Structures are given as C-alpha cells and as structure tokens.
Amino acid sequence: MSKTEPTIAGRQLDRGSVIGPLVASGVHVDDCWSDWGPPDGQRPLLHELTLTDLRLTRVALSGAVLRDVRVEGLSCDKTSMFFFANQFERVTLRGRVGTVILNPKHLSPEYERAYVDAIRAAEADVEWTLDITEAVGKVEVRGYAADRIRRDPETQVVVRRENLLDGRWRTFDWEGTTFRVGLDLMVRAGWPDTVLTVDATRRNHRTQLSVLRRLRDEGIADQR
C-alpha cells in the first residue's frame, strides 16, 4: 500500500502569520506564496520547525523570518528553488537538498534596499544564520554574510571581494565548473563575500573539490 503524502496547496502566507512549533515528515507544499510588504514586524515567521523530506512545487517564499528551523531532505522544482529576502536565524539544511539559491534581495525594487539592510542588521545580532555543513546538493548563497554561515571548509569555501581585486581569478582554470559564475555575481552585486560549494551529486564533484583546493592555494579563497 502506498503512503499518502500530506499536501498543503493553494495558500498564501499572509503578513503577520506565524507557523510553528512543528515537527513533520514527507510534506508536499504546492502552489503557495508569501505576501509582500516591508521588512517590519509583520513579516511571516516560521519558527521551531523540524521538517524531513520536504517537497516544494510552485512555491515562492520571500520576505519571511526563519528562526530555529531544521530541514533534512529537500526537493524543489525550478520555480521553488529561489528564496528571496528571507532572514535566517539558526536554519539548518541537511541531507539531499537538490538546488537551493538564497538571495537577500527582495524581488520588488520598492523593498530591495530595505530588506538587505534589515537582514544585515539581523545577521550582526546572531551567532549563526545558516548551517549547510551536511547539505548535499547545489547550495548557492548569494549575498548573505559568509562569516555567519556554518559550513564544511573542505567542500564549502569563502571567497572575499578583496581577494578578487587583482583580477587573477579571471584567468583561473575553472575546469568546466560553474564557480566563476558565483564570483561574477559577487563582483557585479558588490557583495563583500560569497560561499562556493561542491555539489556532491554531480559526476564532476571531484573536479569541483580540486578547483576549490586550488583557490585556497592561490589565496583567492579562505584557508578554512
């Protein structure tokens, strides 16, 4: 007998909403989105969540506060893998997570600067924001403070803007990896740093690891 997958569908996460505490497994969230607004006290709050094998399809989560959240096993379709303008406070991703792209900018130009400033201020007040140490997949962290992210220093390295000023990275042999894209984004966006991560699910994961080691050896990436 097949097991029925609990599904949440067709819902808006309203401003002022609070979800949690909650422990759940095998939940499918489909065609759900968060309401837009300024980064004030009415942002949706997701807190004290422990979620296993979470599946997202047609989901747009932006402008929320995620606090003390643990996700072990995550599957996102192409419209759900982008997370914009969310504030993270002790959020852990573990196990297979597919592709996840995290960006502090809001999609609305009206709120873009305000969200980045609010998230920067919040990052300064917490010991850590994200823990991706045991995340398996393509995790792209675009613009969040690298020093507040817990990571595996062998497979998830920090590159700082000042180490790109001499331009050596532009002639670096990337061996077919996509890491240069992340550095291009950092330079264009003006981020102070970024995190490059090995996707262990890809056939070229050993090549990715080798490239990160050379980035450290060249002084482009942090040693630890």
mmCIF file of C-alpha atoms in Angstrom:
data_model
loop_
_atom_site.group_PDB
_atom_site.id
_atom_site.type_symbol
_atom_site.label_atom_id
_atom_site.label_comp_id
_atom_site.label_asym_id
_atom_site.label_seq_id
_atom_site.Cartn_x
_atom_site.Cartn_y
_atom_site.Cartn_z
ATOM 1 C CA MET A 1 0.000 0.000 0.000
ATOM 2 C CA SER A 2 1.405 3.414 -0.970
ATOM 3 C CA LYS A 3 1.722 6.074 1.671
ATOM 4 C CA THR A 4 -0.312 9.252 1.142
ATOM 5 C CA GLU A 5 1.813 12.389 1.047
ATOM 6 C CA PRO A 6 0.434 15.204 3.247
ATOM 7 C CA THR A 7 -0.126 18.207 0.955
ATOM 8 C CA ILE A 8 -0.552 21.927 1.574
ATOM 9 C CA ALA A 9 -1.789 23.620 -1.604
ATOM 10 C CA GLY A 10 -3.017 26.956 -2.911
ATOM 11 C CA ARG A 11 -2.315 29.058 0.159
ATOM 12 C CA GLN A 12 -0.866 32.497 0.782
ATOM 13 C CA LEU A 13 1.407 33.073 3.763
ATOM 14 C CA ASP A 14 -0.065 36.350 4.992
ATOM 15 C CA ARG A 15 1.836 39.122 6.702
ATOM 16 C CA GLY A 16 1.708 38.612 10.444
ATOM 17 C CA SER A 17 1.389 34.830 10.050
ATOM 18 C CA VAL A 18 3.247 32.558 12.474
ATOM 19 C CA ILE A 19 3.959 28.904 11.720
ATOM 20 C CA GLY A 20 5.489 26.713 14.412
ATOM 21 C CA PRO A 21 6.464 24.933 16.532
ATOM 22 C CA LEU A 22 6.009 21.922 14.241
ATOM 23 C CA VAL A 23 7.603 18.546 13.534
ATOM 24 C CA ALA A 24 6.549 16.944 10.235
ATOM 25 C CA SER A 25 7.754 14.453 7.642
ATOM 26 C CA GLY A 26 7.008 13.947 3.957
ATOM 27 C CA VAL A 27 5.069 17.170 3.469
ATOM 28 C CA HIS A 28 4.377 18.442 -0.065
ATOM 29 C CA VAL A 29 3.808 22.200 -0.393
ATOM 30 C CA ASP A 30 2.315 23.168 -3.759
ATOM 31 C CA ASP A 31 1.273 26.495 -5.310
ATOM 32 C CA CYS A 32 1.902 28.547 -2.175
ATOM 33 C CA TRP A 33 3.406 32.011 -1.795
ATOM 34 C CA SER A 34 4.150 34.677 0.789
ATOM 35 C CA ASP A 35 2.544 38.104 0.819
ATOM 36 C CA TRP A 36 4.786 41.078 0.056
ATOM 37 C CA GLY A 37 5.441 44.028 2.317
ATOM 38 C CA PRO A 38 8.241 45.974 4.032
ATOM 39 C CA PRO A 39 10.743 44.294 6.398
ATOM 40 C CA ASP A 40 8.854 45.153 9.560
ATOM 41 C CA GLY A 41 7.368 43.210 12.450
ATOM 42 C CA GLN A 42 4.603 41.864 10.227
ATOM 43 C CA ARG A 43 6.854 39.621 8.186
ATOM 44 C CA PRO A 44 5.712 35.975 8.243
ATOM 45 C CA LEU A 45 7.548 33.991 10.927
ATOM 46 C CA LEU A 46 8.455 30.322 10.545
ATOM 47 C CA HIS A 47 9.965 29.123 13.803
ATOM 48 C CA GLU A 48 10.892 25.934 15.626
ATOM 49 C CA LEU A 49 10.246 23.736 12.598
ATOM 50 C CA THR A 50 11.762 20.295 12.120
ATOM 51 C CA LEU A 51 10.923 19.052 8.637
ATOM 52 C CA THR A 52 12.048 15.831 6.985
ATOM 53 C CA ASP A 53 11.744 15.070 3.255
ATOM 54 C CA LEU A 54 10.061 18.346 2.364
ATOM 55 C CA ARG A 55 8.904 18.781 -1.254
ATOM 56 C CA LEU A 56 8.168 22.185 -2.784
ATOM 57 C CA THR A 57 6.465 22.790 -6.119
ATOM 58 C CA ARG A 58 5.365 26.197 -7.414
ATOM 59 C CA VAL A 59 6.344 27.816 -4.122
ATOM 60 C CA ALA A 60 7.562 31.405 -3.685
ATOM 61 C CA LEU A 61 8.862 32.066 -0.175
ATOM 62 C CA SER A 62 10.188 35.596 0.187
ATOM 63 C CA GLY A 63 10.349 38.245 2.862
ATOM 64 C CA ALA A 64 9.916 35.846 5.777
ATOM 65 C CA VAL A 65 11.829 35.264 9.008
ATOM 66 C CA LEU A 66 13.001 31.680 9.544
ATOM 67 C CA ARG A 67 14.139 31.046 13.106
ATOM 68 C CA ASP A 68 15.317 27.728 14.572
ATOM 69 C CA VAL A 69 14.347 25.712 11.511
ATOM 70 C CA ARG A 70 15.815 22.334 10.560
ATOM 71 C CA VAL A 71 15.191 20.730 7.163
ATOM 72 C CA GLU A 72 16.570 17.289 6.416
ATOM 73 C CA GLY A 73 15.898 16.336 2.813
ATOM 74 C CA LEU A 74 14.515 18.949 0.423
ATOM 75 C CA SER A 75 13.213 18.729 -3.129
ATOM 76 C CA CYS A 76 12.357 21.873 -5.119
ATOM 77 C CA ASP A 77 11.122 22.311 -8.654
ATOM 78 C CA LYS A 78 12.621 25.070 -10.813
ATOM 79 C CA THR A 79 10.182 27.698 -9.577
ATOM 80 C CA SER A 80 10.660 26.840 -5.897
ATOM 81 C CA MET A 81 14.445 26.712 -5.575
ATOM 82 C CA PHE A 82 14.820 30.511 -5.340
ATOM 83 C CA PHE A 83 14.404 32.058 -1.885
ATOM 84 C CA PHE A 84 14.485 35.868 -1.828
ATOM 85 C CA ALA A 85 14.792 38.340 1.061
ATOM 86 C CA ASN A 86 14.370 35.803 3.841
ATOM 87 C CA GLN A 87 16.002 36.400 7.210
ATOM 88 C CA PHE A 88 17.706 33.286 8.586
ATOM 89 C CA GLU A 89 18.392 32.693 12.264
ATOM 90 C CA ARG A 90 19.796 29.245 13.061
ATOM 91 C CA VAL A 91 18.443 27.476 9.982
ATOM 92 C CA THR A 92 19.942 24.075 9.160
ATOM 93 C CA LEU A 93 19.854 22.263 5.827
ATOM 94 C CA ARG A 94 20.909 18.606 5.915
ATOM 95 C CA GLY A 95 20.882 15.663 3.532
ATOM 96 C CA ARG A 96 19.953 15.921 -0.135
ATOM 97 C CA VAL A 97 18.604 19.365 -0.919
ATOM 98 C CA GLY A 98 18.754 19.477 -4.730
ATOM 99 C CA THR A 99 19.346 23.054 -5.887
ATOM 100 C CA VAL A 100 18.739 25.901 -3.447
ATOM 101 C CA ILE A 101 19.510 29.549 -4.221
ATOM 102 C CA LEU A 102 19.383 32.048 -1.357
ATOM 103 C CA ASN A 103 19.426 35.796 -2.021
ATOM 104 C CA PRO A 104 18.744 38.612 0.497
ATOM 105 C CA LYS A 105 17.328 40.954 -2.167
ATOM 106 C CA HIS A 106 13.581 41.335 -2.475
ATOM 107 C CA LEU A 107 12.052 40.940 -5.917
ATOM 108 C CA SER A 108 10.276 44.278 -5.565
ATOM 109 C CA PRO A 109 12.540 47.313 -6.248
ATOM 110 C CA GLU A 110 10.431 49.163 -3.678
ATOM 111 C CA TYR A 111 11.680 46.898 -0.874
ATOM 112 C CA GLU A 112 15.055 45.705 -2.210
ATOM 113 C CA ARG A 113 17.369 48.031 -0.252
ATOM 114 C CA ALA A 114 15.301 47.898 2.929
ATOM 115 C CA TYR A 115 15.407 44.104 3.065
ATOM 116 C CA VAL A 116 19.152 43.918 2.517
ATOM 117 C CA ASP A 117 19.696 46.456 5.318
ATOM 118 C CA ALA A 118 17.309 44.645 7.683
ATOM 119 C CA ILE A 119 18.936 41.283 7.023
ATOM 120 C CA ARG A 120 22.421 42.727 7.511
ATOM 121 C CA ALA A 121 21.367 44.162 10.884
ATOM 122 C CA ALA A 122 19.829 40.842 11.942
ATOM 123 C CA GLU A 123 22.949 38.908 10.932
ATOM 124 C CA ALA A 124 25.016 41.060 13.279
ATOM 125 C CA ASP A 125 22.814 40.025 16.216
ATOM 126 C CA VAL A 126 23.028 36.227 15.859
ATOM 127 C CA GLU A 127 25.905 33.800 16.285
ATOM 128 C CA TRP A 128 24.987 31.967 13.078
ATOM 129 C CA THR A 129 22.343 32.205 10.394
ATOM 130 C CA LEU A 130 22.671 29.079 8.262
ATOM 131 C CA ASP A 131 24.236 25.662 8.737
ATOM 132 C CA ILE A 132 24.923 23.939 5.408
ATOM 133 C CA THR A 133 27.704 21.705 6.703
ATOM 134 C CA GLU A 134 25.842 18.497 5.879
ATOM 135 C CA ALA A 135 23.769 19.727 2.946
ATOM 136 C CA VAL A 136 24.224 17.609 -0.190
ATOM 137 C CA GLY A 137 23.435 19.343 -3.476
ATOM 138 C CA LYS A 138 23.866 22.735 -5.085
ATOM 139 C CA VAL A 139 23.534 25.373 -2.396
ATOM 140 C CA GLU A 140 24.132 28.904 -3.682
ATOM 141 C CA VAL A 141 24.388 31.585 -1.016
ATOM 142 C CA ARG A 142 24.217 34.937 -2.773
ATOM 143 C CA GLY A 143 24.892 37.931 -0.575
ATOM 144 C CA TYR A 144 24.376 36.607 2.942
ATOM 145 C CA ALA A 145 27.270 37.167 5.362
ATOM 146 C CA ALA A 146 29.653 34.217 4.952
ATOM 147 C CA ASP A 147 31.053 34.571 8.476
ATOM 148 C CA ARG A 148 27.633 33.756 9.921
ATOM 149 C CA ILE A 149 27.282 30.532 7.935
ATOM 150 C CA ARG A 150 28.340 27.177 9.355
ATOM 151 C CA ARG A 151 29.934 25.105 6.618
ATOM 152 C CA ASP A 152 32.366 22.329 5.766
ATOM 153 C CA PRO A 153 35.656 24.153 4.977
ATOM 154 C CA GLU A 154 36.779 21.423 2.578
ATOM 155 C CA THR A 155 33.732 21.472 0.300
ATOM 156 C CA GLN A 156 32.244 24.908 1.061
ATOM 157 C CA VAL A 157 34.728 27.774 0.818
ATOM 158 C CA VAL A 158 34.532 31.527 1.380
ATOM 159 C CA VAL A 159 35.800 33.966 -1.242
ATOM 160 C CA ARG A 160 36.116 37.604 -0.203
ATOM 161 C CA ARG A 161 35.825 40.573 -2.503
ATOM 162 C CA GLU A 162 39.244 41.946 -1.599
ATOM 163 C CA ASN A 163 40.894 38.756 -2.844
ATOM 164 C CA LEU A 164 39.476 39.339 -6.322
ATOM 165 C CA LEU A 165 40.762 42.874 -6.791
ATOM 166 C CA ASP A 166 43.959 41.809 -8.587
ATOM 167 C CA GLY A 167 41.908 40.051 -11.287
ATOM 168 C CA ARG A 168 43.786 36.732 -11.126
ATOM 169 C CA TRP A 169 40.520 34.831 -10.838
ATOM 170 C CA ARG A 170 39.505 35.926 -14.337
ATOM 171 C CA THR A 171 42.283 33.831 -15.894
ATOM 172 C CA PHE A 172 41.881 30.921 -13.481
ATOM 173 C CA ASP A 173 41.322 27.458 -14.973
ATOM 174 C CA TRP A 174 37.853 26.544 -13.746
ATOM 175 C CA GLU A 175 37.980 23.081 -15.365
ATOM 176 C CA GLY A 176 34.398 23.246 -16.571
ATOM 177 C CA THR A 177 32.901 24.080 -13.160
ATOM 178 C CA THR A 178 30.441 26.934 -12.640
ATOM 179 C CA PHE A 179 32.216 28.625 -9.738
ATOM 180 C CA ARG A 180 33.208 31.613 -11.863
ATOM 181 C CA VAL A 181 29.518 32.462 -12.239
ATOM 182 C CA GLY A 182 29.250 32.888 -8.475
ATOM 183 C CA LEU A 183 32.255 35.201 -8.396
ATOM 184 C CA ASP A 184 30.932 37.236 -11.324
ATOM 185 C CA LEU A 185 27.672 37.698 -9.422
ATOM 186 C CA MET A 186 29.535 38.768 -6.291
ATOM 187 C CA VAL A 187 31.595 41.375 -8.154
ATOM 188 C CA ARG A 188 28.610 42.812 -10.038
ATOM 189 C CA ALA A 189 26.359 42.901 -6.970
ATOM 190 C CA GLY A 190 29.026 44.326 -4.659
ATOM 191 C CA TRP A 191 28.770 41.590 -2.020
ATOM 192 C CA PRO A 192 31.680 41.540 0.453
ATOM 193 C CA ASP A 193 31.979 37.745 0.205
ATOM 194 C CA THR A 194 30.344 34.585 -1.080
ATOM 195 C CA VAL A 195 30.351 30.846 -0.432
ATOM 196 C CA LEU A 196 31.226 28.353 -3.183
ATOM 197 C CA THR A 197 30.004 24.806 -2.552
ATOM 198 C CA VAL A 198 30.768 21.430 -4.082
ATOM 199 C CA ASP A 199 27.703 19.601 -5.376
ATOM 200 C CA ALA A 200 28.489 16.022 -4.394
ATOM 201 C CA THR A 201 25.612 14.706 -6.524
ATOM 202 C CA ARG A 202 27.370 15.707 -9.771
ATOM 203 C CA ARG A 203 29.731 13.486 -11.725
ATOM 204 C CA ASN A 204 32.413 16.168 -11.656
ATOM 205 C CA HIS A 205 32.321 16.637 -7.888
ATOM 206 C CA ARG A 206 35.976 15.601 -7.555
ATOM 207 C CA THR A 207 36.919 18.244 -10.106
ATOM 208 C CA GLN A 208 34.896 20.800 -8.166
ATOM 209 C CA LEU A 209 36.764 19.854 -4.993
ATOM 210 C CA SER A 210 40.108 20.160 -6.776
ATOM 211 C CA VAL A 211 39.223 23.641 -8.037
ATOM 212 C CA LEU A 212 38.310 24.795 -4.528
ATOM 213 C CA ARG A 213 41.608 23.487 -3.204
ATOM 214 C CA ARG A 214 43.495 25.453 -5.850
ATOM 215 C CA LEU A 215 41.510 28.572 -4.974
ATOM 216 C CA ARG A 216 42.731 28.194 -1.410
ATOM 217 C CA ASP A 217 46.299 27.522 -2.527
ATOM 218 C CA GLU A 218 46.231 30.678 -4.677
ATOM 219 C CA GLY A 219 44.927 32.774 -1.798
ATOM 220 C CA ILE A 220 41.666 33.513 -3.578
ATOM 221 C CA ALA A 221 39.569 31.522 -1.095
ATOM 222 C CA ASP A 222 39.961 31.444 2.681
ATOM 223 C CA GLN A 223 42.151 28.665 4.049
ATOM 224 C CA ARG A 224 39.391 27.469 6.415
#
